[in-house]
Amino acid sequence: MEITQVVITGAGGPDRLAVRRSALPAPGPGEVQVEVAAAGINFADILARQGLYPDAPPLPCVVGYEFSGTVVAGDGDDAGLVGQEVLGLTRFGGYSSALNVPRTQVFTKPAGLTHAEAASLPVAYATAWQLLVVQGGLREGDTVLVQNAGSGVGLAALDVARHVGARTIGTASAGKHDFLRARGLDHAVDYRTGDWVREVRDLTGGHGVELVVDPLGGESFRKSRQVLRPTGRLGMYGVSAASSNQGLRGKLQLAKTAALMPWFHPVPLMNDNVGVFGVNLGHMWGEVDRIRGWMQQVVDGVGEGWVRPHVDSSYPFDRAGEAHAHIEARRSTGKVVLTP
Ligand SMILES: NC(=O)c1ccc[n+]([C@@H]2O[C@H](COP(=O)([O-])OP(=O)(O)OC[C@H]3O[C@@H](n4cnc5c(N)ncnc54)[C@H](OP(=O)(O)O)[C@@H]3O)[C@@H](O)[C@H]2O)c1
């Protein structure tokens, strides 16, 4: 079958994305073939294009961790899925008009969602669930600080926190605060201009928060650790601060972000009664049953009304570079998707 894909042709700016034709074989054992209607973009794709994402396949490559579409072929028992609308996770290759993916990585698309909304769901909500519920142990009445609250994962984290019954503080560029409050965020903080550590302390009567989820990396992890209440946890899950398009300067930015990462010594952690943990959903492919359990809760959450995927914008494959540039310019709120 002939397909179209958005290929990262080399490390660099958004102009390194190009549409190419390619051939897709029949699905292998345990796989289904999905005609893709929408593919979600994640910040990791931006870092991959910049040459700053160690997990990315060798260049040139096709990235994309998630999609929504229709099953067009299946192997054995899975042939019964043909015609079903699904959303799913894929280990790269999501920026394709069709793909083959293990049957275990697809889920029935809730009928009430558009394909763009469904493609916005898997990575953001599975990551948020792992961060807040599974490892973060967030409970009703706790306060959580969601760094980068206007991102895809950030909005999902707000939905999960509200579902749990926690109070939410979120950081984002100031232009996103009204939107975030309208989504139900309790307190919006501008982390780019003010002293957000003091602001979070003030908002919590000096106590600090039970949980921080932080994808910024570098110095931000050190500051996030400072606003933990005794028994609090810091969940670290990204290095957005390293993002840069500028070749050698990009590598220096990455090195600087890495150099500013704190070392958490066990003794102060014990003495302060706090914990730190990391999350990388992209290293969970061997834990299919766990992911399926989390994803089922999320898919059920759509019907229950607490999972509300928000599509910022949608771009056709031949404008993928504009989509990446839009995200890098910090103009997106929620998810940006590509359509073949
Ligand atoms: N570990 C995991 O399993 C996992 C899974 C998914 C995502 N992540 C990480 O979570 C973070 C959010 O991912 P996402 O896909 O949800 O993000 P996204 O929706 O693409 O987020 C874009 C937003 O990030 C903020 N941002 C912060 N630093 C930035 C920078 N240096 N350049 C551009 N934008 C920056 C901007 O919002 P504001 O300026 O308003 O804050 C921007 O609008 C990323 O670090 C990503 O790598 C990790």
Short mmCIF file of C-alpha atoms and ligand atoms in Angstrom, two decimals:
data_model
loop_
_atom_site.label_atom_id
_atom_site.label_comp_id
_atom_site.label_asym_id
_atom_site.label_seq_id
_atom_site.Cartn_x
_atom_site.Cartn_y
_atom_site.Cartn_z
CA MET A 1 0.00 0.00 0.00
CA GLU A 2 1.36 3.45 -0.88
CA ILE A 3 1.30 5.96 1.98
CA THR A 4 2.42 9.52 2.66
CA GLN A 5 4.54 10.45 5.66
CA VAL A 6 6.06 13.55 7.21
CA VAL A 7 9.79 12.86 7.38
CA ILE A 8 12.42 14.63 9.48
CA THR A 9 15.08 14.95 6.80
CA GLY A 10 17.85 16.19 9.12
CA ALA A 11 18.42 17.97 12.43
CA GLY A 12 17.38 21.62 12.34
CA GLY A 13 14.43 23.99 12.06
CA PRO A 14 10.83 23.33 10.97
CA ASP A 15 11.97 23.43 7.31
CA ARG A 16 13.51 19.98 7.91
CA LEU A 17 10.04 18.42 7.71
CA ALA A 18 9.06 17.11 4.26
CA VAL A 19 6.20 14.99 2.90
CA ARG A 20 7.41 11.78 1.23
CA ARG A 21 5.73 8.75 -0.33
CA SER A 22 6.52 5.32 1.00
CA ALA A 23 5.28 1.69 0.86
CA LEU A 24 3.51 0.04 3.79
CA PRO A 25 3.58 -3.79 3.98
CA ALA A 26 0.59 -5.88 5.14
CA PRO A 27 0.23 -6.00 8.94
CA GLY A 28 2.33 -8.67 10.67
CA PRO A 29 1.19 -11.16 13.33
CA GLY A 30 -0.60 -9.39 16.17
CA GLU A 31 -0.77 -6.12 14.24
CA VAL A 32 -3.59 -4.09 12.76
CA GLN A 33 -3.31 -1.64 9.89
CA VAL A 34 -4.87 1.75 10.58
CA GLU A 35 -5.74 4.46 8.10
CA VAL A 36 -4.77 7.57 10.04
CA ALA A 37 -7.21 10.50 10.22
CA ALA A 38 -5.17 12.58 12.70
CA ALA A 39 -1.74 12.28 14.32
CA GLY A 40 -0.86 14.05 17.58
CA ILE A 41 2.29 16.16 17.85
CA ASN A 42 4.29 15.94 21.07
CA PHE A 43 7.10 18.16 22.30
CA ALA A 44 9.43 15.16 21.97
CA ASP A 45 8.88 15.37 18.18
CA ILE A 46 10.15 18.95 18.24
CA LEU A 47 13.24 17.92 20.20
CA ALA A 48 13.75 15.00 17.76
CA ARG A 49 13.68 17.40 14.82
CA GLN A 50 16.15 19.65 16.61
CA GLY A 51 18.47 16.65 17.04
CA LEU A 52 18.09 16.84 20.83
CA TYR A 53 16.00 13.71 21.56
CA PRO A 54 18.15 10.65 22.32
CA ASP A 55 15.24 8.20 21.92
CA ALA A 56 14.48 9.29 18.31
CA PRO A 57 15.19 6.85 15.45
CA PRO A 58 18.24 7.62 13.29
CA LEU A 59 17.67 10.43 10.75
CA PRO A 60 15.95 10.63 8.34
CA CYS A 61 13.00 9.35 10.35
CA VAL A 62 9.24 9.54 10.86
CA VAL A 63 8.23 10.43 14.40
CA GLY A 64 4.78 10.55 16.02
CA TYR A 65 3.67 8.61 19.09
CA GLU A 66 -0.13 8.71 18.67
CA PHE A 67 -2.93 8.64 16.14
CA SER A 68 -6.63 8.22 15.54
CA GLY A 69 -8.16 6.51 12.52
CA THR A 70 -9.92 3.44 11.15
CA VAL A 71 -8.69 -0.17 11.11
CA VAL A 72 -8.42 -1.28 7.47
CA ALA A 73 -6.71 -4.68 7.88
CA GLY A 74 -5.90 -7.14 10.65
CA ASP A 75 -4.28 -10.49 11.15
CA GLY A 76 -6.20 -13.59 12.34
CA ASP A 77 -8.59 -12.71 15.20
CA ASP A 78 -7.93 -9.03 14.65
CA ALA A 79 -9.58 -9.15 11.21
CA GLY A 80 -12.84 -8.56 13.15
CA LEU A 81 -11.63 -5.07 14.00
CA VAL A 82 -11.72 -3.94 10.36
CA GLY A 83 -13.91 -0.87 10.04
CA GLN A 84 -13.60 0.07 13.71
CA GLU A 85 -12.53 3.60 14.65
CA VAL A 86 -9.58 3.53 17.04
CA LEU A 87 -7.03 5.70 18.76
CA GLY A 88 -3.63 4.43 19.70
CA LEU A 89 0.01 4.65 20.66
CA THR A 90 2.84 3.84 18.28
CA ARG A 91 6.58 3.66 18.74
CA PHE A 92 7.24 6.38 16.15
CA GLY A 93 5.78 6.53 12.64
CA GLY A 94 2.60 8.34 13.71
CA TYR A 95 3.08 11.08 11.08
CA SER A 96 1.80 8.66 8.38
CA SER A 97 -1.38 8.33 6.35
CA ALA A 98 -1.51 4.66 7.44
CA LEU A 99 0.53 2.47 9.78
CA ASN A 100 0.82 -1.03 11.21
CA VAL A 101 0.70 -1.21 14.99
CA PRO A 102 0.41 -3.98 17.62
CA ARG A 103 -3.23 -4.74 18.37
CA THR A 104 -2.50 -4.16 22.06
CA GLN A 105 -1.72 -0.49 21.40
CA VAL A 106 -5.13 0.47 19.95
CA PHE A 107 -8.33 1.37 21.80
CA THR A 108 -11.88 1.92 20.60
CA LYS A 109 -12.37 5.60 19.82
CA PRO A 110 -15.17 7.11 21.92
CA ALA A 111 -17.91 8.02 19.44
CA GLY A 112 -18.28 11.53 20.84
CA LEU A 113 -14.72 12.54 19.96
CA THR A 114 -13.51 13.84 16.61
CA HIS A 115 -10.41 12.12 15.23
CA ALA A 116 -8.37 15.24 16.11
CA GLU A 117 -9.56 15.04 19.73
CA ALA A 118 -8.95 11.30 19.88
CA ALA A 119 -5.39 11.70 18.52
CA SER A 120 -4.80 14.27 21.28
CA LEU A 121 -5.56 11.83 24.03
CA PRO A 122 -3.11 8.88 24.32
CA VAL A 123 0.28 10.41 25.23
CA ALA A 124 -0.98 13.39 27.21
CA TYR A 125 -3.46 11.48 29.37
CA ALA A 126 -1.41 8.30 29.86
CA THR A 127 1.53 10.48 30.98
CA ALA A 128 -0.67 12.57 33.27
CA TRP A 129 -2.23 9.44 34.79
CA GLN A 130 1.19 7.89 35.44
CA LEU A 131 2.49 11.15 36.94
CA LEU A 132 -0.41 12.15 39.15
CA VAL A 133 -2.17 8.92 40.09
CA VAL A 134 0.27 6.00 39.69
CA GLN A 135 3.55 7.52 40.87
CA GLY A 136 2.40 10.85 42.30
CA GLY A 137 -0.24 9.32 44.60
CA LEU A 138 -2.39 12.45 44.35
CA ARG A 139 -5.43 12.42 46.64
CA GLU A 140 -8.57 14.41 47.18
CA GLY A 141 -7.79 17.64 49.06
CA ASP A 142 -4.08 17.68 48.03
CA THR A 143 -2.60 20.62 46.15
CA VAL A 144 -0.70 19.92 42.93
CA LEU A 145 1.55 22.32 41.04
CA VAL A 146 1.34 21.58 37.31
CA GLN A 147 4.30 23.20 35.55
CA ASN A 148 3.70 24.10 31.89
CA ALA A 149 -0.05 23.75 32.48
CA GLY A 150 -1.01 24.96 28.99
CA SER A 151 0.81 22.10 27.23
CA GLY A 152 -0.90 18.91 26.05
CA VAL A 153 0.23 17.01 29.16
CA GLY A 154 -0.49 20.07 31.33
CA LEU A 155 -4.17 20.25 30.34
CA ALA A 156 -4.51 16.49 30.79
CA ALA A 157 -2.92 16.80 34.25
CA LEU A 158 -5.50 19.44 35.18
CA ASP A 159 -8.31 17.08 34.13
CA VAL A 160 -6.82 14.22 36.17
CA ALA A 161 -6.24 16.46 39.22
CA ARG A 162 -9.82 17.75 39.11
CA HIS A 163 -11.08 14.17 38.74
CA VAL A 164 -9.14 13.20 41.87
CA GLY A 165 -10.48 16.24 43.73
CA ALA A 166 -7.17 18.06 44.18
CA ARG A 167 -6.59 21.81 44.25
CA THR A 168 -4.57 22.99 41.23
CA ILE A 169 -1.87 25.59 40.74
CA GLY A 170 -0.56 25.85 37.19
CA THR A 171 2.33 27.71 35.57
CA ALA A 172 2.16 28.97 31.98
CA SER A 173 2.91 32.00 29.83
CA ALA A 174 0.56 34.80 30.94
CA GLY A 175 -1.50 34.81 27.71
CA LYS A 176 -2.86 31.35 28.57
CA HIS A 177 -4.08 32.15 32.09
CA ASP A 178 -7.67 33.11 31.21
CA PHE A 179 -8.11 29.93 29.17
CA LEU A 180 -6.67 27.81 31.98
CA ARG A 181 -8.94 29.37 34.60
CA ALA A 182 -11.93 28.74 32.33
CA ARG A 183 -10.84 25.04 32.18
CA GLY A 184 -11.00 24.95 35.97
CA LEU A 185 -7.45 25.79 37.09
CA ASP A 186 -7.65 27.21 40.61
CA HIS A 187 -4.53 29.45 40.48
CA ALA A 188 -2.53 30.52 37.41
CA VAL A 189 1.12 31.57 37.87
CA ASP A 190 3.40 33.19 35.29
CA TYR A 191 6.66 31.25 35.60
CA ARG A 192 8.46 33.33 32.98
CA THR A 193 8.44 36.75 34.62
CA GLY A 194 7.69 36.58 38.37
CA ASP A 195 9.11 34.83 41.44
CA TRP A 196 6.91 31.76 41.11
CA VAL A 197 8.49 29.95 44.08
CA ARG A 198 7.36 32.73 46.43
CA GLU A 199 3.94 32.87 44.72
CA VAL A 200 3.34 29.14 45.23
CA ARG A 201 4.44 29.38 48.86
CA ASP A 202 2.05 32.32 49.39
CA LEU A 203 -0.81 30.43 47.74
CA THR A 204 -0.29 27.53 50.13
CA GLY A 205 0.03 29.60 53.31
CA GLY A 206 3.77 28.87 53.38
CA HIS A 207 3.26 25.08 53.49
CA GLY A 208 4.04 24.09 49.91
CA VAL A 209 2.28 21.47 47.78
CA GLU A 210 1.85 17.70 47.97
CA LEU A 211 2.89 17.16 44.36
CA VAL A 212 4.74 19.01 41.58
CA VAL A 213 4.86 17.68 38.01
CA ASP A 214 7.63 19.37 36.04
CA PRO A 215 8.67 18.84 32.38
CA LEU A 216 10.98 21.84 32.11
CA GLY A 217 14.22 20.38 33.43
CA GLY A 218 17.42 22.11 34.44
CA GLU A 219 17.07 24.70 37.16
CA SER A 220 13.29 24.30 37.27
CA PHE A 221 13.66 20.90 39.01
CA ARG A 222 15.66 22.53 41.80
CA LYS A 223 13.05 25.25 42.29
CA SER A 224 10.14 22.78 42.13
CA ARG A 225 11.77 20.77 44.93
CA GLN A 226 11.69 23.96 47.06
CA VAL A 227 7.89 24.20 47.04
CA LEU A 228 7.24 20.66 48.32
CA ARG A 229 5.41 20.30 51.59
CA PRO A 230 6.69 17.57 53.96
CA THR A 231 5.52 14.24 52.41
CA GLY A 232 5.46 15.99 49.01
CA ARG A 233 6.70 14.44 45.75
CA LEU A 234 8.35 15.92 42.66
CA GLY A 235 7.62 14.14 39.36
CA MET A 236 10.12 15.01 36.61
CA TYR A 237 9.30 14.14 33.03
CA GLY A 238 10.97 16.38 30.44
CA VAL A 239 13.61 18.87 29.40
CA SER A 240 11.60 21.53 27.53
CA ALA A 241 14.13 24.12 28.68
CA ALA A 242 16.66 22.54 26.30
CA SER A 243 14.56 23.33 23.21
CA SER A 244 16.55 25.24 20.57
CA ASN A 245 16.69 25.32 16.78
CA GLN A 246 20.10 26.79 16.52
CA GLY A 247 22.60 24.07 15.69
CA LEU A 248 25.65 24.41 17.94
CA ARG A 249 23.81 26.90 20.15
CA GLY A 250 21.12 24.23 20.56
CA LYS A 251 23.70 21.72 21.79
CA LEU A 252 25.02 24.34 24.23
CA GLN A 253 21.48 24.99 25.48
CA LEU A 254 21.09 21.24 26.08
CA ALA A 255 24.44 21.11 27.90
CA LYS A 256 23.44 24.11 30.03
CA THR A 257 20.09 22.53 30.91
CA ALA A 258 21.86 19.29 31.85
CA ALA A 259 24.46 21.17 33.93
CA LEU A 260 21.71 22.95 35.90
CA MET A 261 19.97 19.66 36.79
CA PRO A 262 20.08 19.22 40.57
CA TRP A 263 21.55 16.15 42.29
CA PHE A 264 19.10 14.97 44.92
CA HIS A 265 21.04 13.55 47.86
CA PRO A 266 19.20 10.96 50.02
CA VAL A 267 19.92 12.69 53.34
CA PRO A 268 18.08 15.98 52.65
CA LEU A 269 15.26 13.96 51.09
CA MET A 270 14.95 12.00 54.33
CA ASN A 271 15.25 15.05 56.54
CA ASP A 272 12.68 17.02 54.55
CA ASN A 273 10.29 14.06 54.16
CA VAL A 274 10.04 14.49 50.39
CA GLY A 275 10.44 12.23 47.38
CA VAL A 276 11.46 12.61 43.74
CA PHE A 277 10.59 10.37 40.80
CA GLY A 278 10.88 10.28 37.02
CA VAL A 279 8.47 9.35 34.23
CA ASN A 280 9.22 8.43 30.63
CA LEU A 281 6.20 6.93 28.90
CA GLY A 282 8.42 6.19 25.90
CA HIS A 283 10.25 3.59 27.98
CA MET A 284 7.08 1.74 29.00
CA TRP A 285 6.58 -0.39 25.86
CA GLY A 286 7.32 -3.53 27.89
CA GLU A 287 4.48 -2.72 30.32
CA VAL A 288 1.60 -3.08 27.88
CA ASP A 289 -0.91 -4.38 30.44
CA ARG A 290 -0.32 -1.43 32.76
CA ILE A 291 -0.62 1.10 29.95
CA ARG A 292 -3.79 -0.59 28.71
CA GLY A 293 -5.27 -0.31 32.20
CA TRP A 294 -4.49 3.40 32.41
CA MET A 295 -5.70 4.06 28.89
CA GLN A 296 -8.97 2.27 29.61
CA GLN A 297 -9.56 4.55 32.60
CA VAL A 298 -8.89 7.55 30.34
CA VAL A 299 -11.13 6.33 27.51
CA ASP A 300 -13.88 5.63 30.08
CA GLY A 301 -13.23 9.15 31.44
CA VAL A 302 -14.40 10.60 28.13
CA GLY A 303 -17.86 9.12 28.68
CA GLU A 304 -17.77 10.15 32.33
CA GLY A 305 -17.04 13.70 31.25
CA TRP A 306 -13.77 14.41 33.07
CA VAL A 307 -11.43 13.72 30.13
CA ARG A 308 -11.67 16.75 27.83
CA PRO A 309 -8.96 16.63 25.12
CA HIS A 310 -8.43 20.13 23.76
CA VAL A 311 -7.26 20.63 20.17
CA ASP A 312 -5.45 23.92 19.75
CA SER A 313 -5.10 23.56 15.98
CA SER A 314 -4.90 21.11 13.13
CA TYR A 315 -2.51 21.26 10.14
CA PRO A 316 -2.34 19.15 6.96
CA PHE A 317 0.85 17.10 6.48
CA ASP A 318 2.31 19.58 3.98
CA ARG A 319 2.17 22.32 6.66
CA ALA A 320 3.79 20.23 9.41
CA GLY A 321 6.64 22.76 9.64
CA GLU A 322 4.15 25.52 10.50
CA ALA A 323 2.65 23.26 13.16
CA HIS A 324 6.06 22.70 14.78
CA ALA A 325 6.89 26.43 14.56
CA HIS A 326 3.56 27.29 16.20
CA ILE A 327 4.39 25.05 19.19
CA GLU A 328 7.98 26.28 19.48
CA ALA A 329 6.77 29.88 19.54
CA ARG A 330 4.75 28.90 22.66
CA ARG A 331 1.52 29.86 20.87
CA SER A 332 -0.29 26.53 21.33
CA THR A 333 -2.57 25.69 24.23
CA GLY A 334 -3.30 21.98 24.39
CA LYS A 335 -2.67 19.73 21.43
CA VAL A 336 -1.68 20.39 17.85
CA VAL A 337 -2.48 17.61 15.36
CA LEU A 338 -1.55 16.74 11.78
CA THR A 339 -3.98 15.41 9.21
CA PRO A 340 -2.85 13.39 6.16
N1 LIG B 1 8.33 11.78 30.04
C1 LIG B 1 7.23 11.54 29.35
O1 LIG B 1 6.74 10.43 29.32
C2 LIG B 1 6.59 12.67 28.60
C3 LIG B 1 5.44 12.46 27.85
C4 LIG B 1 4.85 13.54 27.20
C5 LIG B 1 5.44 14.80 27.29
N2 LIG B 1 6.58 14.95 28.01
C6 LIG B 1 7.20 16.27 28.16
O2 LIG B 1 6.23 17.14 28.67
C7 LIG B 1 6.44 18.45 28.17
C8 LIG B 1 5.16 18.92 27.53
O3 LIG B 1 4.93 18.09 26.40
P1 LIG B 1 3.71 18.37 25.43
O4 LIG B 1 3.88 17.54 24.21
O5 LIG B 1 2.45 18.26 26.22
O6 LIG B 1 4.02 19.89 25.14
P2 LIG B 1 3.36 20.97 24.17
O7 LIG B 1 1.88 20.87 24.23
O8 LIG B 1 4.02 20.92 22.87
O9 LIG B 1 3.83 22.27 24.97
C9 LIG B 1 4.20 23.42 24.36
C10 LIG B 1 4.33 24.47 25.44
O10 LIG B 1 5.48 24.21 26.24
C11 LIG B 1 5.86 25.42 26.88
N3 LIG B 1 7.31 25.55 26.84
C12 LIG B 1 8.11 25.44 27.90
N4 LIG B 1 9.38 25.59 27.57
C13 LIG B 1 9.41 25.83 26.24
C14 LIG B 1 10.46 26.09 25.32
N5 LIG B 1 11.74 26.14 25.69
N6 LIG B 1 10.13 26.28 24.03
C15 LIG B 1 8.84 26.22 23.65
N7 LIG B 1 7.81 25.97 24.49
C16 LIG B 1 8.09 25.78 25.78
C17 LIG B 1 5.12 26.55 26.18
O11 LIG B 1 4.02 26.95 27.00
P3 LIG B 1 4.12 28.07 28.13
O12 LIG B 1 5.15 29.06 27.73
O13 LIG B 1 2.75 28.64 28.23
O14 LIG B 1 4.47 27.32 29.38
C18 LIG B 1 4.55 25.85 24.93
O15 LIG B 1 3.35 26.44 24.51
C19 LIG B 1 7.65 18.35 27.26
O16 LIG B 1 8.82 18.60 27.99
C20 LIG B 1 7.64 16.89 26.86
O17 LIG B 1 8.89 16.41 26.42
C21 LIG B 1 7.16 13.92 28.66
#
